[in-house]
Short mmCIF file of C-alpha atoms in Angstrom, two decimals:
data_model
loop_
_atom_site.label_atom_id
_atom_site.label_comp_id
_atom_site.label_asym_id
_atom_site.label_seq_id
_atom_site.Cartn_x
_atom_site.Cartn_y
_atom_site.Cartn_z
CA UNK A 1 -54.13 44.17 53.43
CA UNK A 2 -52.22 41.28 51.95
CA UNK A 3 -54.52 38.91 53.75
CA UNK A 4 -57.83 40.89 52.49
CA UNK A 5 -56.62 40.39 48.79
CA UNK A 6 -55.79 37.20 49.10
CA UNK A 7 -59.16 36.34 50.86
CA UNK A 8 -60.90 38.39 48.22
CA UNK A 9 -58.99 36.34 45.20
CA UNK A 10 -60.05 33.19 46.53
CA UNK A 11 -64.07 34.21 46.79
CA UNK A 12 -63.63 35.38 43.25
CA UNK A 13 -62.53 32.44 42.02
CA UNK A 14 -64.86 30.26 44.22
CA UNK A 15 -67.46 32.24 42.64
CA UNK A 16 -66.22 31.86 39.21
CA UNK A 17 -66.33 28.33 39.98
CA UNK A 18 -69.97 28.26 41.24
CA UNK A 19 -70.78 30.57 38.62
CA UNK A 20 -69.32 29.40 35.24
CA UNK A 21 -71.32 25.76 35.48
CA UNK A 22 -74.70 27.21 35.91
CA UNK A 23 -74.01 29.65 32.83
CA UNK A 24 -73.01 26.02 30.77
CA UNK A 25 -75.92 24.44 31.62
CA UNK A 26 -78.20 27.12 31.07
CA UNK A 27 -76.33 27.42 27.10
CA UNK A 28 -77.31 23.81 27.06
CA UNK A 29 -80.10 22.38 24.70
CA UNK A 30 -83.61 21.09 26.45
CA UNK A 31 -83.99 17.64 25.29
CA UNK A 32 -86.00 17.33 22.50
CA UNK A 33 -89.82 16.47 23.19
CA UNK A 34 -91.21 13.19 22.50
CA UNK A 35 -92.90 12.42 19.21
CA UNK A 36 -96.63 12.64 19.03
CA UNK A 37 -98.15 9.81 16.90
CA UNK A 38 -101.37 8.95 15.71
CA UNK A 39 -102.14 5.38 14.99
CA UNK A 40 -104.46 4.10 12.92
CA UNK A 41 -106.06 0.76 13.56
CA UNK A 42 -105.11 -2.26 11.80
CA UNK A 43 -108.60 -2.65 11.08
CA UNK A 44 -110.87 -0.94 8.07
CA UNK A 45 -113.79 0.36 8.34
CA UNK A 46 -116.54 -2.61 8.46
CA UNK A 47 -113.79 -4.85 8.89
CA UNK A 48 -114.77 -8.75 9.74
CA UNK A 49 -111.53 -10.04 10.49
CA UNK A 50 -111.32 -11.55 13.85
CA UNK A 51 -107.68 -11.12 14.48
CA UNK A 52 -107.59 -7.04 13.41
CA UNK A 53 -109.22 -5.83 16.94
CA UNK A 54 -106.38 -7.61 18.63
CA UNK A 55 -103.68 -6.53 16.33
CA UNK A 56 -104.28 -2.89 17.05
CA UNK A 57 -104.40 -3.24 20.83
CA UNK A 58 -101.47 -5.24 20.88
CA UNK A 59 -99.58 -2.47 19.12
CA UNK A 60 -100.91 0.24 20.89
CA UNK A 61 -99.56 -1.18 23.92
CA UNK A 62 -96.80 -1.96 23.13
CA UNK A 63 -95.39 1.28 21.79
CA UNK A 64 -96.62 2.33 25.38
CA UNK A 65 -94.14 -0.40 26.89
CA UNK A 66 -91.61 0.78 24.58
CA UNK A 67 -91.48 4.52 25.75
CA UNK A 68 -93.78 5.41 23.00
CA UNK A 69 -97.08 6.42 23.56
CA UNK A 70 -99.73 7.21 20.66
CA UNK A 71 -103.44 8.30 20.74
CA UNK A 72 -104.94 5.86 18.53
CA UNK A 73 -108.13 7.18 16.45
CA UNK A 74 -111.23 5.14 14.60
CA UNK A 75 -110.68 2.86 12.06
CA UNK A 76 -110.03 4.39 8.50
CA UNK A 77 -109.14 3.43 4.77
CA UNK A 78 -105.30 3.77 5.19
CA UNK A 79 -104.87 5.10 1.81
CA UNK A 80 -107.28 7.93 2.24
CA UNK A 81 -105.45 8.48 6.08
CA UNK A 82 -102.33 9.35 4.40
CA UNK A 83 -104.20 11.60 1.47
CA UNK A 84 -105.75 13.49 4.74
CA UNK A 85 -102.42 12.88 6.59
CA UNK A 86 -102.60 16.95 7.32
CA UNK A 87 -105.46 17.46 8.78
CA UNK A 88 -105.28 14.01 11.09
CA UNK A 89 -102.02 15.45 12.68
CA UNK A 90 -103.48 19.04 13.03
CA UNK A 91 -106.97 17.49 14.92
CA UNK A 92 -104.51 15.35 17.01
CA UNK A 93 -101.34 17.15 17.64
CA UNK A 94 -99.46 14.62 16.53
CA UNK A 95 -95.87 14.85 14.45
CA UNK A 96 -96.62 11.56 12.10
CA UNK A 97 -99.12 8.27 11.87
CA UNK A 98 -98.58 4.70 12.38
CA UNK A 99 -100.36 2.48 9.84
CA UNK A 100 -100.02 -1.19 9.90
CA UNK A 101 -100.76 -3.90 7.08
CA UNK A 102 -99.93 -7.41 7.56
CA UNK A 103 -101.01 -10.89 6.26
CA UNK A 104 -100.99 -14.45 7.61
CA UNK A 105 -100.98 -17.96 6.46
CA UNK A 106 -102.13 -21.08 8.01
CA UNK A 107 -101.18 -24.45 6.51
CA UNK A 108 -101.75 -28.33 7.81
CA UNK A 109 -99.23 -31.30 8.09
CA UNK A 110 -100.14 -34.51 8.91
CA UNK A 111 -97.56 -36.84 10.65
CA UNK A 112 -98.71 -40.16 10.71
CA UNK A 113 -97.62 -42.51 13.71
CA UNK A 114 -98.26 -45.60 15.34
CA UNK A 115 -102.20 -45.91 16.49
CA UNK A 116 -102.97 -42.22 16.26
CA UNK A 117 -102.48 -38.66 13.59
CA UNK A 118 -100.52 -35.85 14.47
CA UNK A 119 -101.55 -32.63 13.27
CA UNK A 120 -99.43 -29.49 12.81
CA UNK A 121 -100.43 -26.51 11.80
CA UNK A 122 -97.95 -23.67 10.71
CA UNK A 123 -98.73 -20.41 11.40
CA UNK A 124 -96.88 -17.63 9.75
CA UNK A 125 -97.71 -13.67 10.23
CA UNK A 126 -96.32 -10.87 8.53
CA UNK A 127 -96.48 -7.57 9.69
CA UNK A 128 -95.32 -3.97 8.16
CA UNK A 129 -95.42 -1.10 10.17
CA UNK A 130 -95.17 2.46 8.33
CA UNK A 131 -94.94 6.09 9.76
CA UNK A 132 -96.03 8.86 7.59
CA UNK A 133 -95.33 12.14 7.85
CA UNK A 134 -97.95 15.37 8.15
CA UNK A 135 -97.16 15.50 4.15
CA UNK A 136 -98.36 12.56 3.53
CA UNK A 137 -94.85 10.70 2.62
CA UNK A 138 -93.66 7.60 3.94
CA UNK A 139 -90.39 8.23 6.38
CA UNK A 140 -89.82 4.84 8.01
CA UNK A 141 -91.21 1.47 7.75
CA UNK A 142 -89.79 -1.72 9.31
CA UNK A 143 -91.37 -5.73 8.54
CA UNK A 144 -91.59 -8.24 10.83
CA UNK A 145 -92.80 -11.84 11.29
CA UNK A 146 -94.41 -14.23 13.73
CA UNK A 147 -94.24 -18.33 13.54
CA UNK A 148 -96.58 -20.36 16.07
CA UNK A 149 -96.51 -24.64 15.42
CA UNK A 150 -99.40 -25.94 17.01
CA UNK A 151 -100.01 -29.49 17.27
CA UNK A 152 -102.12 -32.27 19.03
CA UNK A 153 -103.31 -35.58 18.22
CA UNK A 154 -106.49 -36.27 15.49
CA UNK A 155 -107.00 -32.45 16.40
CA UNK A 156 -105.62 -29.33 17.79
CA UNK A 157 -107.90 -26.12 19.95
CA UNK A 158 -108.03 -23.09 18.74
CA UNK A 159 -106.27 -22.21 15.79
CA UNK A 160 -107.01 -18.59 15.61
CA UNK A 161 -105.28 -18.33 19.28
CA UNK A 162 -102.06 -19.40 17.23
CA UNK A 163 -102.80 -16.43 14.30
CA UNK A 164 -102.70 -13.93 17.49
CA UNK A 165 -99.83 -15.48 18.96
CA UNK A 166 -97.79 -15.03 15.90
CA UNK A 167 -99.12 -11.48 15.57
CA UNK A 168 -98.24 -10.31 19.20
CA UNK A 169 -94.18 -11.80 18.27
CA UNK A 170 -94.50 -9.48 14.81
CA UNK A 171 -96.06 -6.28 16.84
CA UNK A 172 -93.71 -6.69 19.58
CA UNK A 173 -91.05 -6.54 17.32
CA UNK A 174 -92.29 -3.67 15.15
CA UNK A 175 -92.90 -1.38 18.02
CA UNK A 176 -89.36 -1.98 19.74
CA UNK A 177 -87.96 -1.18 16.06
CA UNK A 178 -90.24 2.17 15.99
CA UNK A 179 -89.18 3.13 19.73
CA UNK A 180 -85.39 2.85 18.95
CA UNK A 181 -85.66 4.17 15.53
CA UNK A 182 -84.47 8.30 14.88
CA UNK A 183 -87.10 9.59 12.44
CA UNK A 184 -87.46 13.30 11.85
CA UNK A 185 -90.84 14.85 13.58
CA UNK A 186 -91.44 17.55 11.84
CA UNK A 187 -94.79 18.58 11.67
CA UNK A 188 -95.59 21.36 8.43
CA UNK A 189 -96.44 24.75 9.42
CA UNK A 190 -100.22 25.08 8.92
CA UNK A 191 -99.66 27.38 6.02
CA UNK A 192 -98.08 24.44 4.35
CA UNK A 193 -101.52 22.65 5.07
CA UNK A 194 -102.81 22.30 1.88
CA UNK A 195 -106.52 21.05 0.60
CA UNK A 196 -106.63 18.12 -1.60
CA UNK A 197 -106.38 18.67 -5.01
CA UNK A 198 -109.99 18.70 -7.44
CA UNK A 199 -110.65 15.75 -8.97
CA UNK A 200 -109.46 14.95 -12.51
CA UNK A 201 -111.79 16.91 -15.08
CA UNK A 202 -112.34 13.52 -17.15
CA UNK A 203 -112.68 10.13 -16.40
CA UNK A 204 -109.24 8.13 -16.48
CA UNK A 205 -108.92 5.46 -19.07
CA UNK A 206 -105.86 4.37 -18.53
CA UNK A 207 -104.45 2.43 -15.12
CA UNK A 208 -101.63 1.59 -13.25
CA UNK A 209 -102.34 -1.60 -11.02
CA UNK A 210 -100.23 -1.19 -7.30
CA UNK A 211 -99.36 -4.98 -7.40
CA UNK A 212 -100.77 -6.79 -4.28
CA UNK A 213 -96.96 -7.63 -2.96
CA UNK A 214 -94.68 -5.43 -1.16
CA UNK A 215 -91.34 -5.17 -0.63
CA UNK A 216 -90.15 -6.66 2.73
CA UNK A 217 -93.77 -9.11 2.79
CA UNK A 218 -92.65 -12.58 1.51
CA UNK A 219 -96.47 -13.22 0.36
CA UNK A 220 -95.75 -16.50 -2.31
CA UNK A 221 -99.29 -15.91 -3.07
CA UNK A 222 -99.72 -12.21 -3.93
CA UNK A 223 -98.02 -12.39 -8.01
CA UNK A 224 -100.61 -14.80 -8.52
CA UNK A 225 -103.71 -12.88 -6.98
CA UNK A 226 -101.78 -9.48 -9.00
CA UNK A 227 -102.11 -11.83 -12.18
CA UNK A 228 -105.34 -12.34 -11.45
CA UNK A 229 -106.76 -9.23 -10.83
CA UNK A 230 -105.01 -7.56 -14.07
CA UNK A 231 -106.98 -10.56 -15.98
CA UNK A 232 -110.35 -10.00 -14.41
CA UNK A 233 -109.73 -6.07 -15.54
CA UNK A 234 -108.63 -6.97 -18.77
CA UNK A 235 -111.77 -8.89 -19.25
CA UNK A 236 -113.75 -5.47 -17.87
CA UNK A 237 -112.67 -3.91 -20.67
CA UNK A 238 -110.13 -1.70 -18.67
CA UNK A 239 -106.73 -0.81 -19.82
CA UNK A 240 -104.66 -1.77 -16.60
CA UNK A 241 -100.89 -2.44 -16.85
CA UNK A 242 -98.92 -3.81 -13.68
CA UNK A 243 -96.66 -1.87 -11.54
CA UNK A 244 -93.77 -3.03 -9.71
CA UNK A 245 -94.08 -3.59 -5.91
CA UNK A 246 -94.18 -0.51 -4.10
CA UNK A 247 -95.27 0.16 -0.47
CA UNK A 248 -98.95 0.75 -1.23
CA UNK A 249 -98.86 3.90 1.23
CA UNK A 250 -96.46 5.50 -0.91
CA UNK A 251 -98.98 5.73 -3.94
CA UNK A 252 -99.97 8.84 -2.33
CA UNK A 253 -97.27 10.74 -2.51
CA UNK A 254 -95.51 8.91 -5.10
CA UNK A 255 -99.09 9.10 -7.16
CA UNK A 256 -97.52 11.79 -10.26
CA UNK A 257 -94.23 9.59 -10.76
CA UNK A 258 -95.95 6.71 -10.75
CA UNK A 259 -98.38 8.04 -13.25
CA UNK A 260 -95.23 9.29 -15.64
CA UNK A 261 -93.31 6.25 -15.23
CA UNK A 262 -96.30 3.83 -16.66
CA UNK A 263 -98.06 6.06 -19.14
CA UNK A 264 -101.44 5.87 -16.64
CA UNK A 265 -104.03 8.42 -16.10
CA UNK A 266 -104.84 6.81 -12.63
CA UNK A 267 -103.22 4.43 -10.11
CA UNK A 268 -105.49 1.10 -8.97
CA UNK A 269 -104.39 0.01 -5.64
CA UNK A 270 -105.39 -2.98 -4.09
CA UNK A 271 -105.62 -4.58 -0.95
CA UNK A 272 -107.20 -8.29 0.38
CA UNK A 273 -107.44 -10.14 3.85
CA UNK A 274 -108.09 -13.59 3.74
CA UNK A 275 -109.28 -15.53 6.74
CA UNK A 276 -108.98 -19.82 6.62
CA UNK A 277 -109.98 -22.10 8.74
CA UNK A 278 -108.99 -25.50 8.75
CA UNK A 279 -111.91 -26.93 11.12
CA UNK A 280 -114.43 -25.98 8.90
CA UNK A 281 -112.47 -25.76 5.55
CA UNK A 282 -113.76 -22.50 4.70
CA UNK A 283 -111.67 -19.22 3.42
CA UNK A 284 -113.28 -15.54 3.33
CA UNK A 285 -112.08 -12.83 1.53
CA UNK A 286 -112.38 -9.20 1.63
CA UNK A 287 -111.03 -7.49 -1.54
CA UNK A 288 -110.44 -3.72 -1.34
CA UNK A 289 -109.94 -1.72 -4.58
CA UNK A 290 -108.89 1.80 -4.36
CA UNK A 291 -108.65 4.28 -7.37
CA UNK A 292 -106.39 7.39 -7.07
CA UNK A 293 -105.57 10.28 -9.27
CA UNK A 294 -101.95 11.18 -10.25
CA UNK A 295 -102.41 13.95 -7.87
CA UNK A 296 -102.62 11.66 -5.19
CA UNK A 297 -106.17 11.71 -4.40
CA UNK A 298 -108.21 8.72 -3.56
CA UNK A 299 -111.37 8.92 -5.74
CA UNK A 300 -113.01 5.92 -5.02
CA UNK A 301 -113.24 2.44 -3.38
CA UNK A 302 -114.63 -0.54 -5.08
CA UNK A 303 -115.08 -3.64 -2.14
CA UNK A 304 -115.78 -7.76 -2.61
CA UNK A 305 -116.54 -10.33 -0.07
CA UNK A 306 -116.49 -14.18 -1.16
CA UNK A 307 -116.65 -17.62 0.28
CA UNK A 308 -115.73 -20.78 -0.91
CA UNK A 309 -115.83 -24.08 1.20
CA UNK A 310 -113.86 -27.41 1.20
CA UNK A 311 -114.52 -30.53 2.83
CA UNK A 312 -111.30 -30.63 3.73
CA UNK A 313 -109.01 -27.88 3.49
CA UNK A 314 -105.81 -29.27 2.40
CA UNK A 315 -104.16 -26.73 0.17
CA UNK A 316 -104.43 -23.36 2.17
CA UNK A 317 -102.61 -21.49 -0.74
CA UNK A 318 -104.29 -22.48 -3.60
CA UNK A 319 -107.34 -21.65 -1.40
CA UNK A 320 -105.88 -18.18 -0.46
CA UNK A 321 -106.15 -17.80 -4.15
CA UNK A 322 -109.29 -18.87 -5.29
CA UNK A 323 -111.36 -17.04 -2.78
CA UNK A 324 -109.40 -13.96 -3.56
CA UNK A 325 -110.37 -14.47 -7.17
CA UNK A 326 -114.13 -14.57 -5.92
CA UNK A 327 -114.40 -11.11 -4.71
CA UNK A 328 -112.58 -9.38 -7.45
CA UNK A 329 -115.69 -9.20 -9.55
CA UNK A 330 -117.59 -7.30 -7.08
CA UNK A 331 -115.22 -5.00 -5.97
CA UNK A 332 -114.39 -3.86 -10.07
CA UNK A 333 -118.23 -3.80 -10.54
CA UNK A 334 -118.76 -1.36 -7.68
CA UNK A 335 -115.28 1.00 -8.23
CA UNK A 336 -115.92 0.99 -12.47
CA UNK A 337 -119.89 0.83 -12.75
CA UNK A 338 -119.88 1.37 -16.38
CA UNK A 339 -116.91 -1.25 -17.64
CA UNK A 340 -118.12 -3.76 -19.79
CA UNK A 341 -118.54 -7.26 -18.01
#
């Protein structure tokens, strides 16, 4: 009988033992799914620049690479993405978007030697990378940057190859930031899913202008094109006052406050890609104007292309400016039809 006990003791506790680990684990939490993100191409809609096709693949992969996979979606106007931000995560499943903005700047050194001319060309690329919620917010947002020197004697190949180079370093590095980054995924319940609010009742007359820098983009150009701009409105005969630099994705959400804080009835927000090239000493801009309401709608777009050519390109940034300056006509023209020229 002693034995039996003692046998039976033993089995209990062995089964304890079996037991008691497979009731732990079972208490224990399933890992948490992986986030499902949309991304929006780098790329507008219509866009000519030759680098933004390239941009978005690049970053699509490499959020892949990274352990982060997104379903990527045609090109949109980013502002108006993260006005719709609801209804893009409901049609995609998705927790949050990716948007990316960027810029880059090309310059020219000569180095004169013995019997022949080196050229160098700087390439610099900036890159932001923002995830916003289903709400429409901003949550996280990292900047990065590219450098490529190419060089040769009398003359150097492709110089756009050098823009992409620097942009695959800045995407690299924006994705491995987004992969290890902890950033809440919570989607809103669909009852939270809300339609966008009516347009004002009355036309605006007064404006906030979004300046063209933002924070975390060393752009030495962008307070002069934001100078610009305001004086080309002021000379439409619109009452525009300047902002302070804001992540232009923010205006959305950010749209009432940023009403309040500048006694505006509107919010102008605008955005430009320039593309330079040094062979042919030729800059093209494409000037985007958008025009939301303090509820955070976009109402309109107002868009400018312009050219301007130089025998020899020799200052890229006063370029960057001038051509910039070109398409802001247009683009107020076609967002206020009615100002006074």
């Amino acid at each position: 009988m002693f034995v039996w006990k003692a046998l039976a003791s033993a089995c209990g506790l062995v089964l304890v033992s079996v037991v008691m680990p497979l009731a732990v684990l079972a208490q224990s939490p399933a890992p948490a799914p992986a986030a499902k993100l949309v991304l929006l191409p780098y790329e507008y809609p219509g866009s000519t620049d030759p680098h933004a096709s390239a941009v978005s693949q690049a970053l699509a992969a490499d959020l892949a690479a990274a352990g982060l996979p997104v379903t990527t979606i045609a090109p949109v106007d980013h502002l108006e993405a993260a006005g719709n931000a609801a209804k893009i995560c409901a049609d995609n499943g998705a927790t949050g978007i990716l948007v990316a903005e960027g810029r880059y700047e090309q310059t020219r050194k000569v180095i004169p030697a013995p019997f022949v001319t080196i050229l160098r060309y700087p390439t610099h690329v900036d890159l932001r990378l923002d995830e916003v919620g289903c709400d429409g917010a901003v949550r996280w947002s990292t900047t990065t940057s590219g450098d490529q020197a190419p060089a040769g004697a009398f003359s150097v190949g492709n110089l756009g190859a050098a823009v992409d180079a620097a942009f695959r370093t800045a995407v690299q590095a924006a994705a491995t930031a987004r992969a290890a980054a902890s950033v809440s995924e919570a989607a809103p319940a669909p009852e939270a899913i809300a339609s966008a609010s009516p347009p004002p009742a009355a036309a605006p007359s007064t404006y906030v202008v979004v300046p063209f820098e933002q924070p975390g983009i060393a752009d030495p150009r962008a307070p002069d094109v934001t100078h610009s701009l305001l004086a080309q409105l002021q000379q439409h005969k619109i009452d525009a006052k300047p902002g302070t630099p804001i992540d232009h994705l923010s205006t959305i959400a950010g749209a009432q406050q940023l009403c309040a804080a500048n006694g505006a009835q509107a919010i102008i927000v605008p955005d430009v890609r320039v593309e330079q090239s040094a062979v042919t000493g030729r800059s093209h801009a494409s000037l985007r104007l958008s025009l939301v309401s303090c509820s955070g709608v976009v109402l309109g777009h107002g868009t400018g292309e312009a050219d301007i050519g130089q025998m020899f390109l020799g200052n890229f940034g006063a370029a960057i400016v001038g051509v910039s300056e070109k398409a802001m006509g247009p683009a107020i023209e076609q967002l206020f039809p009615v100002a006074i020229k």
